[in-house]
Amino acid sequence: MAEVLLDVRDLCRSFRRTKDVFVKAVDGVSFQIYEGEVFGLVGESGSGKSTVARCVMNIVRPQTGHILYKGVDVWDRAQFRANRRMLQTDRQIIFQDSASSLDPRMRAADIIAEPMAVNHIVPPRGTLRAEAEFQMRYVGLAPSYLDRYPPELSGGQRQRVAIARALAMEPSLLVADEPISALDVSMQAQIINLFRHLQDEHGFTFLFIAHDLSVVRYLCDRMGVLYRGKLVELARTEELFDAPLHPYTKALLSAIPIPDRRRERARPLYRFDEAGFDCRGTFAEVRPGHFVLQREEAGG
Ligand SMILES: Nc1ncnc2c1ncn2[C@@H]1O[C@H](COP(=O)(O)OP(=O)(O)OP(=O)(O)O)[C@@H](O)[C@H]1O
Ligand SMILES: [Mg+2]
């Protein structure tokens, strides 16, 4: 049995909208990611996916709940301090928009090597430059790009630089927050295949956040569906696609086009009643490993 690498427990985070209006961005979310697994998190825009990722990465502080990484409570000040180096090297994040997450005034080589330099990591390949070159080749970029600045790179090239920078730290956990949605389709496929390779060959653990369900289906072992800050369903990817149980998941999946036109036409389009969504309820295991947010029994 694989070990739990990341344990998200009852995570809550609200943001202030106006003076006295708060939005519950993440509302009691719990899930675990096992070592070597690709865990997908899906949900419409604003459902709280990035907030979960940011809490996991010590970027946004949860109001309540815990995030345990390798058993370390990452938002506990003393535990964070005692494990700072491990937490800063072992978890890496790749953002959707590398144009804004990469410093435009730094060359690709320096961008890739920076986290190693900051963390005083001795480059396994001799110099930081050699390390940057190795990682660059690894993600499929020619070393001739090493001296380019981000604005001189295409979106896909920039995203590879961001991935190379993360990989240089030899992390155990990669959090990828919609890493491909800014790219064109052929570039998306290349990056997805790179992720697949990383997982197959190197056993990386991923928290993979996406809008695109077909990508999640291809890449993820298990997945969770977020709706308005609530996890409404969680299961093995296959099972979730074959037998979704929550009305929101059903609606989400029924909106994916099927390549076969006859089957496409025969399929009922499932509508989800947003107004009827009851955010109360219990997240119950209805089949082994398959969890659904269920309504509280009336009068129960
Ligand atoms: N720093 C912030 N300040 C105020 N509100 C925020 C902040 N970050 C997120 N929110 C709000 O929290 C909710 C969840 O946002 P979040 O970015 O986590 O959603 P998301 O699922 O990642 O959406 P998208 O698919 O568009 O990236 C949204 O209503 C958003 O407006
Ligand atoms: Mg987001």
Short mmCIF file of C-alpha atoms and ligand atoms in Angstrom, two decimals:
data_model
loop_
_atom_site.label_atom_id
_atom_site.label_comp_id
_atom_site.label_asym_id
_atom_site.label_seq_id
_atom_site.Cartn_x
_atom_site.Cartn_y
_atom_site.Cartn_z
CA MET A 1 0.00 0.00 0.00
CA ALA A 2 1.41 3.38 -0.99
CA GLU A 3 2.01 6.00 1.68
CA VAL A 4 -0.07 9.15 1.97
CA LEU A 5 2.12 12.02 0.75
CA LEU A 6 -0.36 14.87 1.09
CA ASP A 7 -3.24 14.89 3.52
CA VAL A 8 -5.69 17.79 3.21
CA ARG A 9 -8.02 17.84 6.19
CA ASP A 10 -11.17 19.88 6.40
CA LEU A 11 -9.67 22.88 4.66
CA CYS A 12 -11.59 26.17 4.83
CA ARG A 13 -10.73 29.55 3.39
CA SER A 14 -13.00 32.56 2.74
CA PHE A 15 -12.21 35.85 1.11
CA ARG A 16 -13.81 39.19 1.74
CA ARG A 17 -15.80 40.40 -1.24
CA THR A 18 -17.12 43.65 0.13
CA LYS A 19 -17.20 45.14 3.61
CA ASP A 20 -19.43 42.42 5.00
CA VAL A 21 -19.79 39.89 2.21
CA PHE A 22 -17.50 36.88 2.33
CA VAL A 23 -17.10 34.17 -0.26
CA LYS A 24 -16.28 30.68 0.92
CA ALA A 25 -13.61 29.83 -1.64
CA VAL A 26 -12.85 26.46 -0.02
CA ASP A 27 -15.35 24.96 2.37
CA GLY A 28 -14.38 21.86 4.34
CA VAL A 29 -12.32 20.08 1.70
CA SER A 30 -10.55 16.82 2.60
CA PHE A 31 -8.59 14.45 0.40
CA GLN A 32 -5.38 12.45 0.41
CA ILE A 33 -2.81 11.95 -2.30
CA TYR A 34 -0.71 8.80 -2.21
CA GLU A 35 2.92 8.63 -3.20
CA GLY A 36 3.35 8.16 -6.96
CA GLU A 37 -0.26 9.00 -7.75
CA VAL A 38 -1.73 11.62 -10.06
CA PHE A 39 -4.68 13.25 -8.35
CA GLY A 40 -6.90 15.49 -10.43
CA LEU A 41 -8.97 18.36 -9.14
CA VAL A 42 -11.66 19.67 -11.46
CA GLY A 43 -14.42 22.22 -11.20
CA GLU A 44 -15.68 25.30 -12.93
CA SER A 45 -14.03 28.69 -12.70
CA GLY A 46 -14.21 30.06 -9.16
CA SER A 47 -14.86 26.67 -7.54
CA GLY A 48 -11.76 26.98 -5.35
CA LYS A 49 -9.16 24.86 -7.16
CA SER A 50 -6.35 27.41 -7.06
CA THR A 51 -7.11 28.28 -3.46
CA VAL A 52 -6.63 24.62 -2.51
CA ALA A 53 -3.33 24.56 -4.45
CA ARG A 54 -2.16 27.77 -2.78
CA CYS A 55 -2.99 26.48 0.69
CA VAL A 56 -1.06 23.28 -0.07
CA MET A 57 1.95 25.36 -1.16
CA ASN A 58 2.00 27.74 1.83
CA ILE A 59 0.92 30.66 -0.34
CA VAL A 60 -2.59 31.18 1.06
CA ARG A 61 -3.22 30.53 4.73
CA PRO A 62 -6.24 28.38 5.56
CA GLN A 63 -8.62 29.68 8.20
CA THR A 64 -9.29 26.23 9.56
CA GLY A 65 -8.18 22.75 8.67
CA HIS A 66 -4.77 21.18 8.23
CA ILE A 67 -2.41 20.31 5.45
CA LEU A 68 -0.04 17.49 6.25
CA TYR A 69 2.84 16.93 3.87
CA LYS A 70 4.87 13.84 4.73
CA GLY A 71 3.20 14.10 8.11
CA VAL A 72 4.35 17.70 8.66
CA ASP A 73 1.58 20.22 9.39
CA VAL A 74 2.75 22.85 6.90
CA TRP A 75 0.81 25.72 8.47
CA ASP A 76 2.07 25.00 11.98
CA ARG A 77 4.76 27.59 12.54
CA ALA A 78 7.11 25.40 14.57
CA GLN A 79 6.72 22.42 12.26
CA PHE A 80 7.23 24.58 9.21
CA ARG A 81 10.39 26.06 10.66
CA ALA A 82 11.80 22.69 11.61
CA ASN A 83 11.16 21.36 8.08
CA ARG A 84 11.58 24.50 6.01
CA ARG A 85 14.15 23.18 3.60
CA MET A 86 12.33 19.94 2.94
CA LEU A 87 9.05 21.78 2.39
CA GLN A 88 10.59 24.34 0.06
CA THR A 89 12.40 21.86 -2.12
CA ASP A 90 10.16 18.81 -2.02
CA ARG A 91 6.95 20.55 -3.16
CA GLN A 92 6.93 22.54 -6.37
CA ILE A 93 4.15 24.35 -8.19
CA ILE A 94 3.62 25.13 -11.85
CA PHE A 95 1.13 27.91 -12.57
CA GLN A 96 -1.20 28.36 -15.48
CA ASP A 97 0.32 31.57 -16.62
CA SER A 98 4.09 31.32 -16.81
CA ALA A 99 4.19 34.75 -18.46
CA SER A 100 3.41 36.35 -15.11
CA SER A 101 5.05 33.78 -12.84
CA LEU A 102 8.52 33.99 -14.45
CA ASP A 103 10.68 37.06 -13.98
CA PRO A 104 10.91 38.70 -17.43
CA ARG A 105 14.34 40.15 -16.62
CA MET A 106 15.98 36.80 -15.96
CA ARG A 107 17.45 34.45 -18.53
CA ALA A 108 15.93 30.97 -18.77
CA ALA A 109 19.12 29.41 -17.37
CA ASP A 110 18.96 31.60 -14.27
CA ILE A 111 15.24 31.06 -13.83
CA ILE A 112 15.78 27.31 -13.80
CA ALA A 113 18.78 27.47 -11.47
CA GLU A 114 17.44 30.10 -9.06
CA PRO A 115 15.66 27.77 -6.59
CA MET A 116 18.80 25.62 -6.39
CA ALA A 117 20.94 28.68 -5.71
CA VAL A 118 18.51 30.04 -3.12
CA ASN A 119 18.40 26.72 -1.31
CA HIS A 120 22.19 26.21 -1.56
CA ILE A 121 21.78 22.93 -3.39
CA VAL A 122 25.00 21.56 -4.83
CA PRO A 123 24.24 21.02 -8.53
CA PRO A 124 24.51 17.27 -9.26
CA ARG A 125 25.90 18.05 -12.73
CA GLY A 126 28.71 20.30 -11.58
CA THR A 127 27.48 23.83 -12.22
CA LEU A 128 24.13 25.57 -12.07
CA ARG A 129 24.43 26.22 -15.78
CA ALA A 130 24.98 22.52 -16.52
CA GLU A 131 22.03 21.68 -14.34
CA ALA A 132 19.83 24.20 -16.14
CA GLU A 133 20.93 22.77 -19.48
CA PHE A 134 20.15 19.23 -18.37
CA GLN A 135 16.67 20.14 -17.16
CA MET A 136 16.06 22.17 -20.30
CA ARG A 137 16.88 19.23 -22.55
CA TYR A 138 14.81 17.00 -20.33
CA VAL A 139 11.66 19.03 -20.96
CA GLY A 140 12.40 19.12 -24.68
CA LEU A 141 13.97 22.54 -25.14
CA ALA A 142 17.22 23.11 -27.02
CA PRO A 143 20.06 24.59 -24.92
CA SER A 144 20.11 27.52 -27.32
CA TYR A 145 17.17 28.88 -25.34
CA LEU A 146 19.18 29.06 -22.12
CA ASP A 147 20.06 32.71 -22.62
CA ARG A 148 16.62 33.86 -23.69
CA TYR A 149 14.34 35.98 -21.56
CA PRO A 150 10.71 34.91 -20.97
CA PRO A 151 9.23 37.52 -23.34
CA GLU A 152 11.38 35.99 -26.11
CA LEU A 153 9.82 32.56 -25.63
CA SER A 154 6.51 31.13 -26.82
CA GLY A 155 3.86 30.17 -24.26
CA GLY A 156 4.77 26.49 -24.55
CA GLN A 157 8.49 27.19 -24.23
CA ARG A 158 7.91 29.35 -21.18
CA GLN A 159 5.81 26.63 -19.60
CA ARG A 160 8.66 24.17 -20.20
CA VAL A 161 11.06 26.53 -18.50
CA ALA A 162 8.66 26.69 -15.54
CA ILE A 163 8.52 22.88 -15.46
CA ALA A 164 12.32 22.61 -15.76
CA ARG A 165 12.68 25.01 -12.83
CA ALA A 166 10.37 22.86 -10.73
CA LEU A 167 12.09 19.61 -11.74
CA ALA A 168 15.55 20.95 -10.93
CA MET A 169 14.58 20.73 -7.26
CA GLU A 170 13.86 17.01 -7.68
CA PRO A 171 10.55 17.42 -5.90
CA SER A 172 8.33 14.57 -4.74
CA LEU A 173 5.13 16.54 -5.24
CA LEU A 174 4.32 18.64 -8.28
CA VAL A 175 1.28 20.86 -8.02
CA ALA A 176 0.19 21.86 -11.50
CA ASP A 177 -2.50 24.54 -11.53
CA GLU A 178 -4.00 24.43 -15.02
CA PRO A 179 -0.53 24.18 -16.51
CA ILE A 180 -1.70 23.85 -20.09
CA SER A 181 -4.84 25.91 -20.47
CA ALA A 182 -2.95 28.88 -21.90
CA LEU A 183 -1.39 26.73 -24.66
CA ASP A 184 -2.55 25.68 -28.10
CA VAL A 185 -3.74 22.13 -28.63
CA SER A 186 -0.55 20.57 -30.02
CA MET A 187 1.54 22.17 -27.29
CA GLN A 188 -0.96 20.93 -24.70
CA ALA A 189 -0.50 17.38 -25.96
CA GLN A 190 3.28 17.66 -25.72
CA ILE A 191 3.20 18.97 -22.16
CA ILE A 192 0.66 16.33 -21.14
CA ASN A 193 2.92 13.63 -22.55
CA LEU A 194 5.80 15.11 -20.61
CA PHE A 195 3.75 14.89 -17.40
CA ARG A 196 2.80 11.34 -18.23
CA HIS A 197 6.45 10.48 -18.76
CA LEU A 198 7.44 12.10 -15.46
CA GLN A 199 4.86 10.02 -13.68
CA ASP A 200 5.53 6.72 -15.45
CA GLU A 201 9.31 6.89 -15.41
CA HIS A 202 10.03 8.83 -12.26
CA GLY A 203 7.04 8.15 -10.07
CA PHE A 204 6.27 11.80 -9.43
CA THR A 205 3.22 12.57 -7.38
CA PHE A 206 0.93 15.18 -8.91
CA LEU A 207 -1.86 17.40 -7.80
CA PHE A 208 -3.18 18.20 -11.23
CA ILE A 209 -5.74 20.96 -11.57
CA ALA A 210 -7.65 21.29 -14.79
CA HIS A 211 -10.74 22.45 -16.57
CA ASP A 212 -10.35 19.95 -19.34
CA LEU A 213 -11.88 16.64 -18.30
CA SER A 214 -10.41 14.61 -21.15
CA VAL A 215 -6.92 15.52 -19.93
CA VAL A 216 -7.82 14.51 -16.40
CA ARG A 217 -9.19 11.22 -17.68
CA TYR A 218 -5.96 10.51 -19.54
CA LEU A 219 -3.61 11.53 -16.76
CA CYS A 220 -5.17 11.05 -13.35
CA ASP A 221 -5.51 7.95 -11.19
CA ARG A 222 -8.09 9.48 -8.90
CA MET A 223 -9.95 12.75 -9.04
CA GLY A 224 -12.10 15.09 -7.02
CA VAL A 225 -14.83 17.42 -8.22
CA LEU A 226 -15.14 20.83 -6.60
CA TYR A 227 -18.29 22.90 -6.72
CA ARG A 228 -18.53 26.26 -4.97
CA GLY A 229 -15.71 25.37 -2.60
CA LYS A 230 -17.14 21.96 -1.72
CA LEU A 231 -15.77 18.63 -2.77
CA VAL A 232 -18.89 16.95 -4.12
CA GLU A 233 -17.37 13.70 -5.37
CA LEU A 234 -14.09 11.80 -5.25
CA ALA A 235 -13.25 8.44 -6.82
CA ARG A 236 -10.92 6.57 -9.10
CA THR A 237 -11.01 8.41 -12.41
CA GLU A 238 -12.44 5.47 -14.35
CA GLU A 239 -15.18 4.90 -11.85
CA LEU A 240 -16.07 8.56 -11.73
CA PHE A 241 -16.40 8.73 -15.49
CA ASP A 242 -18.30 5.44 -15.72
CA ALA A 243 -20.63 5.90 -12.81
CA PRO A 244 -20.82 9.47 -11.54
CA LEU A 245 -23.16 9.83 -8.58
CA HIS A 246 -23.43 13.51 -7.68
CA PRO A 247 -25.81 15.53 -9.89
CA TYR A 248 -23.11 18.15 -10.47
CA THR A 249 -20.59 15.55 -11.63
CA LYS A 250 -23.22 14.05 -13.93
CA ALA A 251 -23.89 17.44 -15.47
CA LEU A 252 -20.18 18.19 -15.81
CA LEU A 253 -19.49 14.88 -17.54
CA SER A 254 -22.54 15.04 -19.76
CA ALA A 255 -21.24 18.31 -21.18
CA ILE A 256 -18.13 16.61 -22.66
CA PRO A 257 -18.52 16.03 -26.39
CA ILE A 258 -18.29 12.40 -27.54
CA PRO A 259 -16.47 11.84 -30.85
CA ASP A 260 -19.14 9.35 -32.01
CA ARG A 261 -22.02 11.45 -33.34
CA ARG A 262 -24.68 8.79 -33.05
CA ARG A 263 -23.85 8.17 -29.42
CA GLU A 264 -23.55 11.89 -28.89
CA ARG A 265 -27.10 12.47 -30.12
CA ALA A 266 -28.55 9.55 -28.19
CA ARG A 267 -27.11 10.82 -24.95
CA PRO A 268 -29.30 12.82 -22.61
CA LEU A 269 -27.88 16.16 -21.59
CA TYR A 270 -27.94 16.23 -17.84
CA ARG A 271 -28.77 19.54 -16.27
CA PHE A 272 -27.74 20.54 -12.79
CA ASP A 273 -30.08 22.59 -10.65
CA GLU A 274 -27.74 25.22 -9.20
CA ALA A 275 -30.40 26.87 -7.11
CA GLY A 276 -31.21 23.53 -5.50
CA PHE A 277 -27.58 22.86 -4.49
CA ASP A 278 -27.42 22.16 -0.80
CA CYS A 279 -23.93 22.77 0.45
CA ARG A 280 -24.69 21.03 3.74
CA GLY A 281 -24.40 17.30 3.85
CA THR A 282 -21.86 14.64 4.57
CA PHE A 283 -19.07 13.45 2.38
CA ALA A 284 -19.78 9.75 2.57
CA GLU A 285 -17.98 6.71 1.16
CA VAL A 286 -20.72 5.02 -0.83
CA ARG A 287 -18.48 2.41 -2.48
CA PRO A 288 -14.91 1.54 -1.60
CA GLY A 289 -12.89 4.67 -2.40
CA HIS A 290 -15.87 6.49 -3.92
CA PHE A 291 -17.07 9.49 -1.89
CA VAL A 292 -20.09 11.69 -2.55
CA LEU A 293 -21.52 14.74 -0.84
CA GLN A 294 -24.89 13.52 0.34
CA ARG A 295 -27.79 15.53 1.64
CA GLU A 296 -28.54 15.32 5.30
CA GLU A 297 -31.60 13.15 5.78
CA ALA A 298 -34.58 15.41 6.40
CA GLY A 299 -35.69 15.22 9.99
CA GLY A 300 -33.00 12.55 10.60
N1 LIG B 1 -6.89 36.60 -3.14
C1 LIG B 1 -8.22 36.60 -3.26
N2 LIG B 1 -8.97 37.64 -2.85
C2 LIG B 1 -10.31 37.63 -2.94
N3 LIG B 1 -11.02 36.61 -3.47
C3 LIG B 1 -10.35 35.54 -3.92
C4 LIG B 1 -8.91 35.47 -3.84
N4 LIG B 1 -8.52 34.28 -4.36
C5 LIG B 1 -9.64 33.66 -4.74
N5 LIG B 1 -10.75 34.39 -4.48
C6 LIG B 1 -12.15 34.00 -4.73
O1 LIG B 1 -12.31 32.68 -4.25
C7 LIG B 1 -13.10 31.90 -5.14
C8 LIG B 1 -12.30 30.70 -5.61
O2 LIG B 1 -11.21 31.16 -6.41
P1 LIG B 1 -10.13 30.20 -7.05
O3 LIG B 1 -9.13 31.05 -7.72
O4 LIG B 1 -9.65 29.26 -6.01
O5 LIG B 1 -11.01 29.40 -8.11
P2 LIG B 1 -10.53 28.42 -9.30
O6 LIG B 1 -11.35 27.19 -9.17
O7 LIG B 1 -9.06 28.28 -9.29
O8 LIG B 1 -11.01 29.22 -10.60
P3 LIG B 1 -10.32 29.28 -12.08
O9 LIG B 1 -10.73 27.99 -12.75
O10 LIG B 1 -10.96 30.47 -12.70
O11 LIG B 1 -8.84 29.40 -11.90
C9 LIG B 1 -13.52 32.84 -6.25
O12 LIG B 1 -14.79 33.33 -5.93
C10 LIG B 1 -12.48 33.95 -6.20
O13 LIG B 1 -13.02 35.15 -6.65
MG MG B 2 -7.54 28.76 -10.65
#
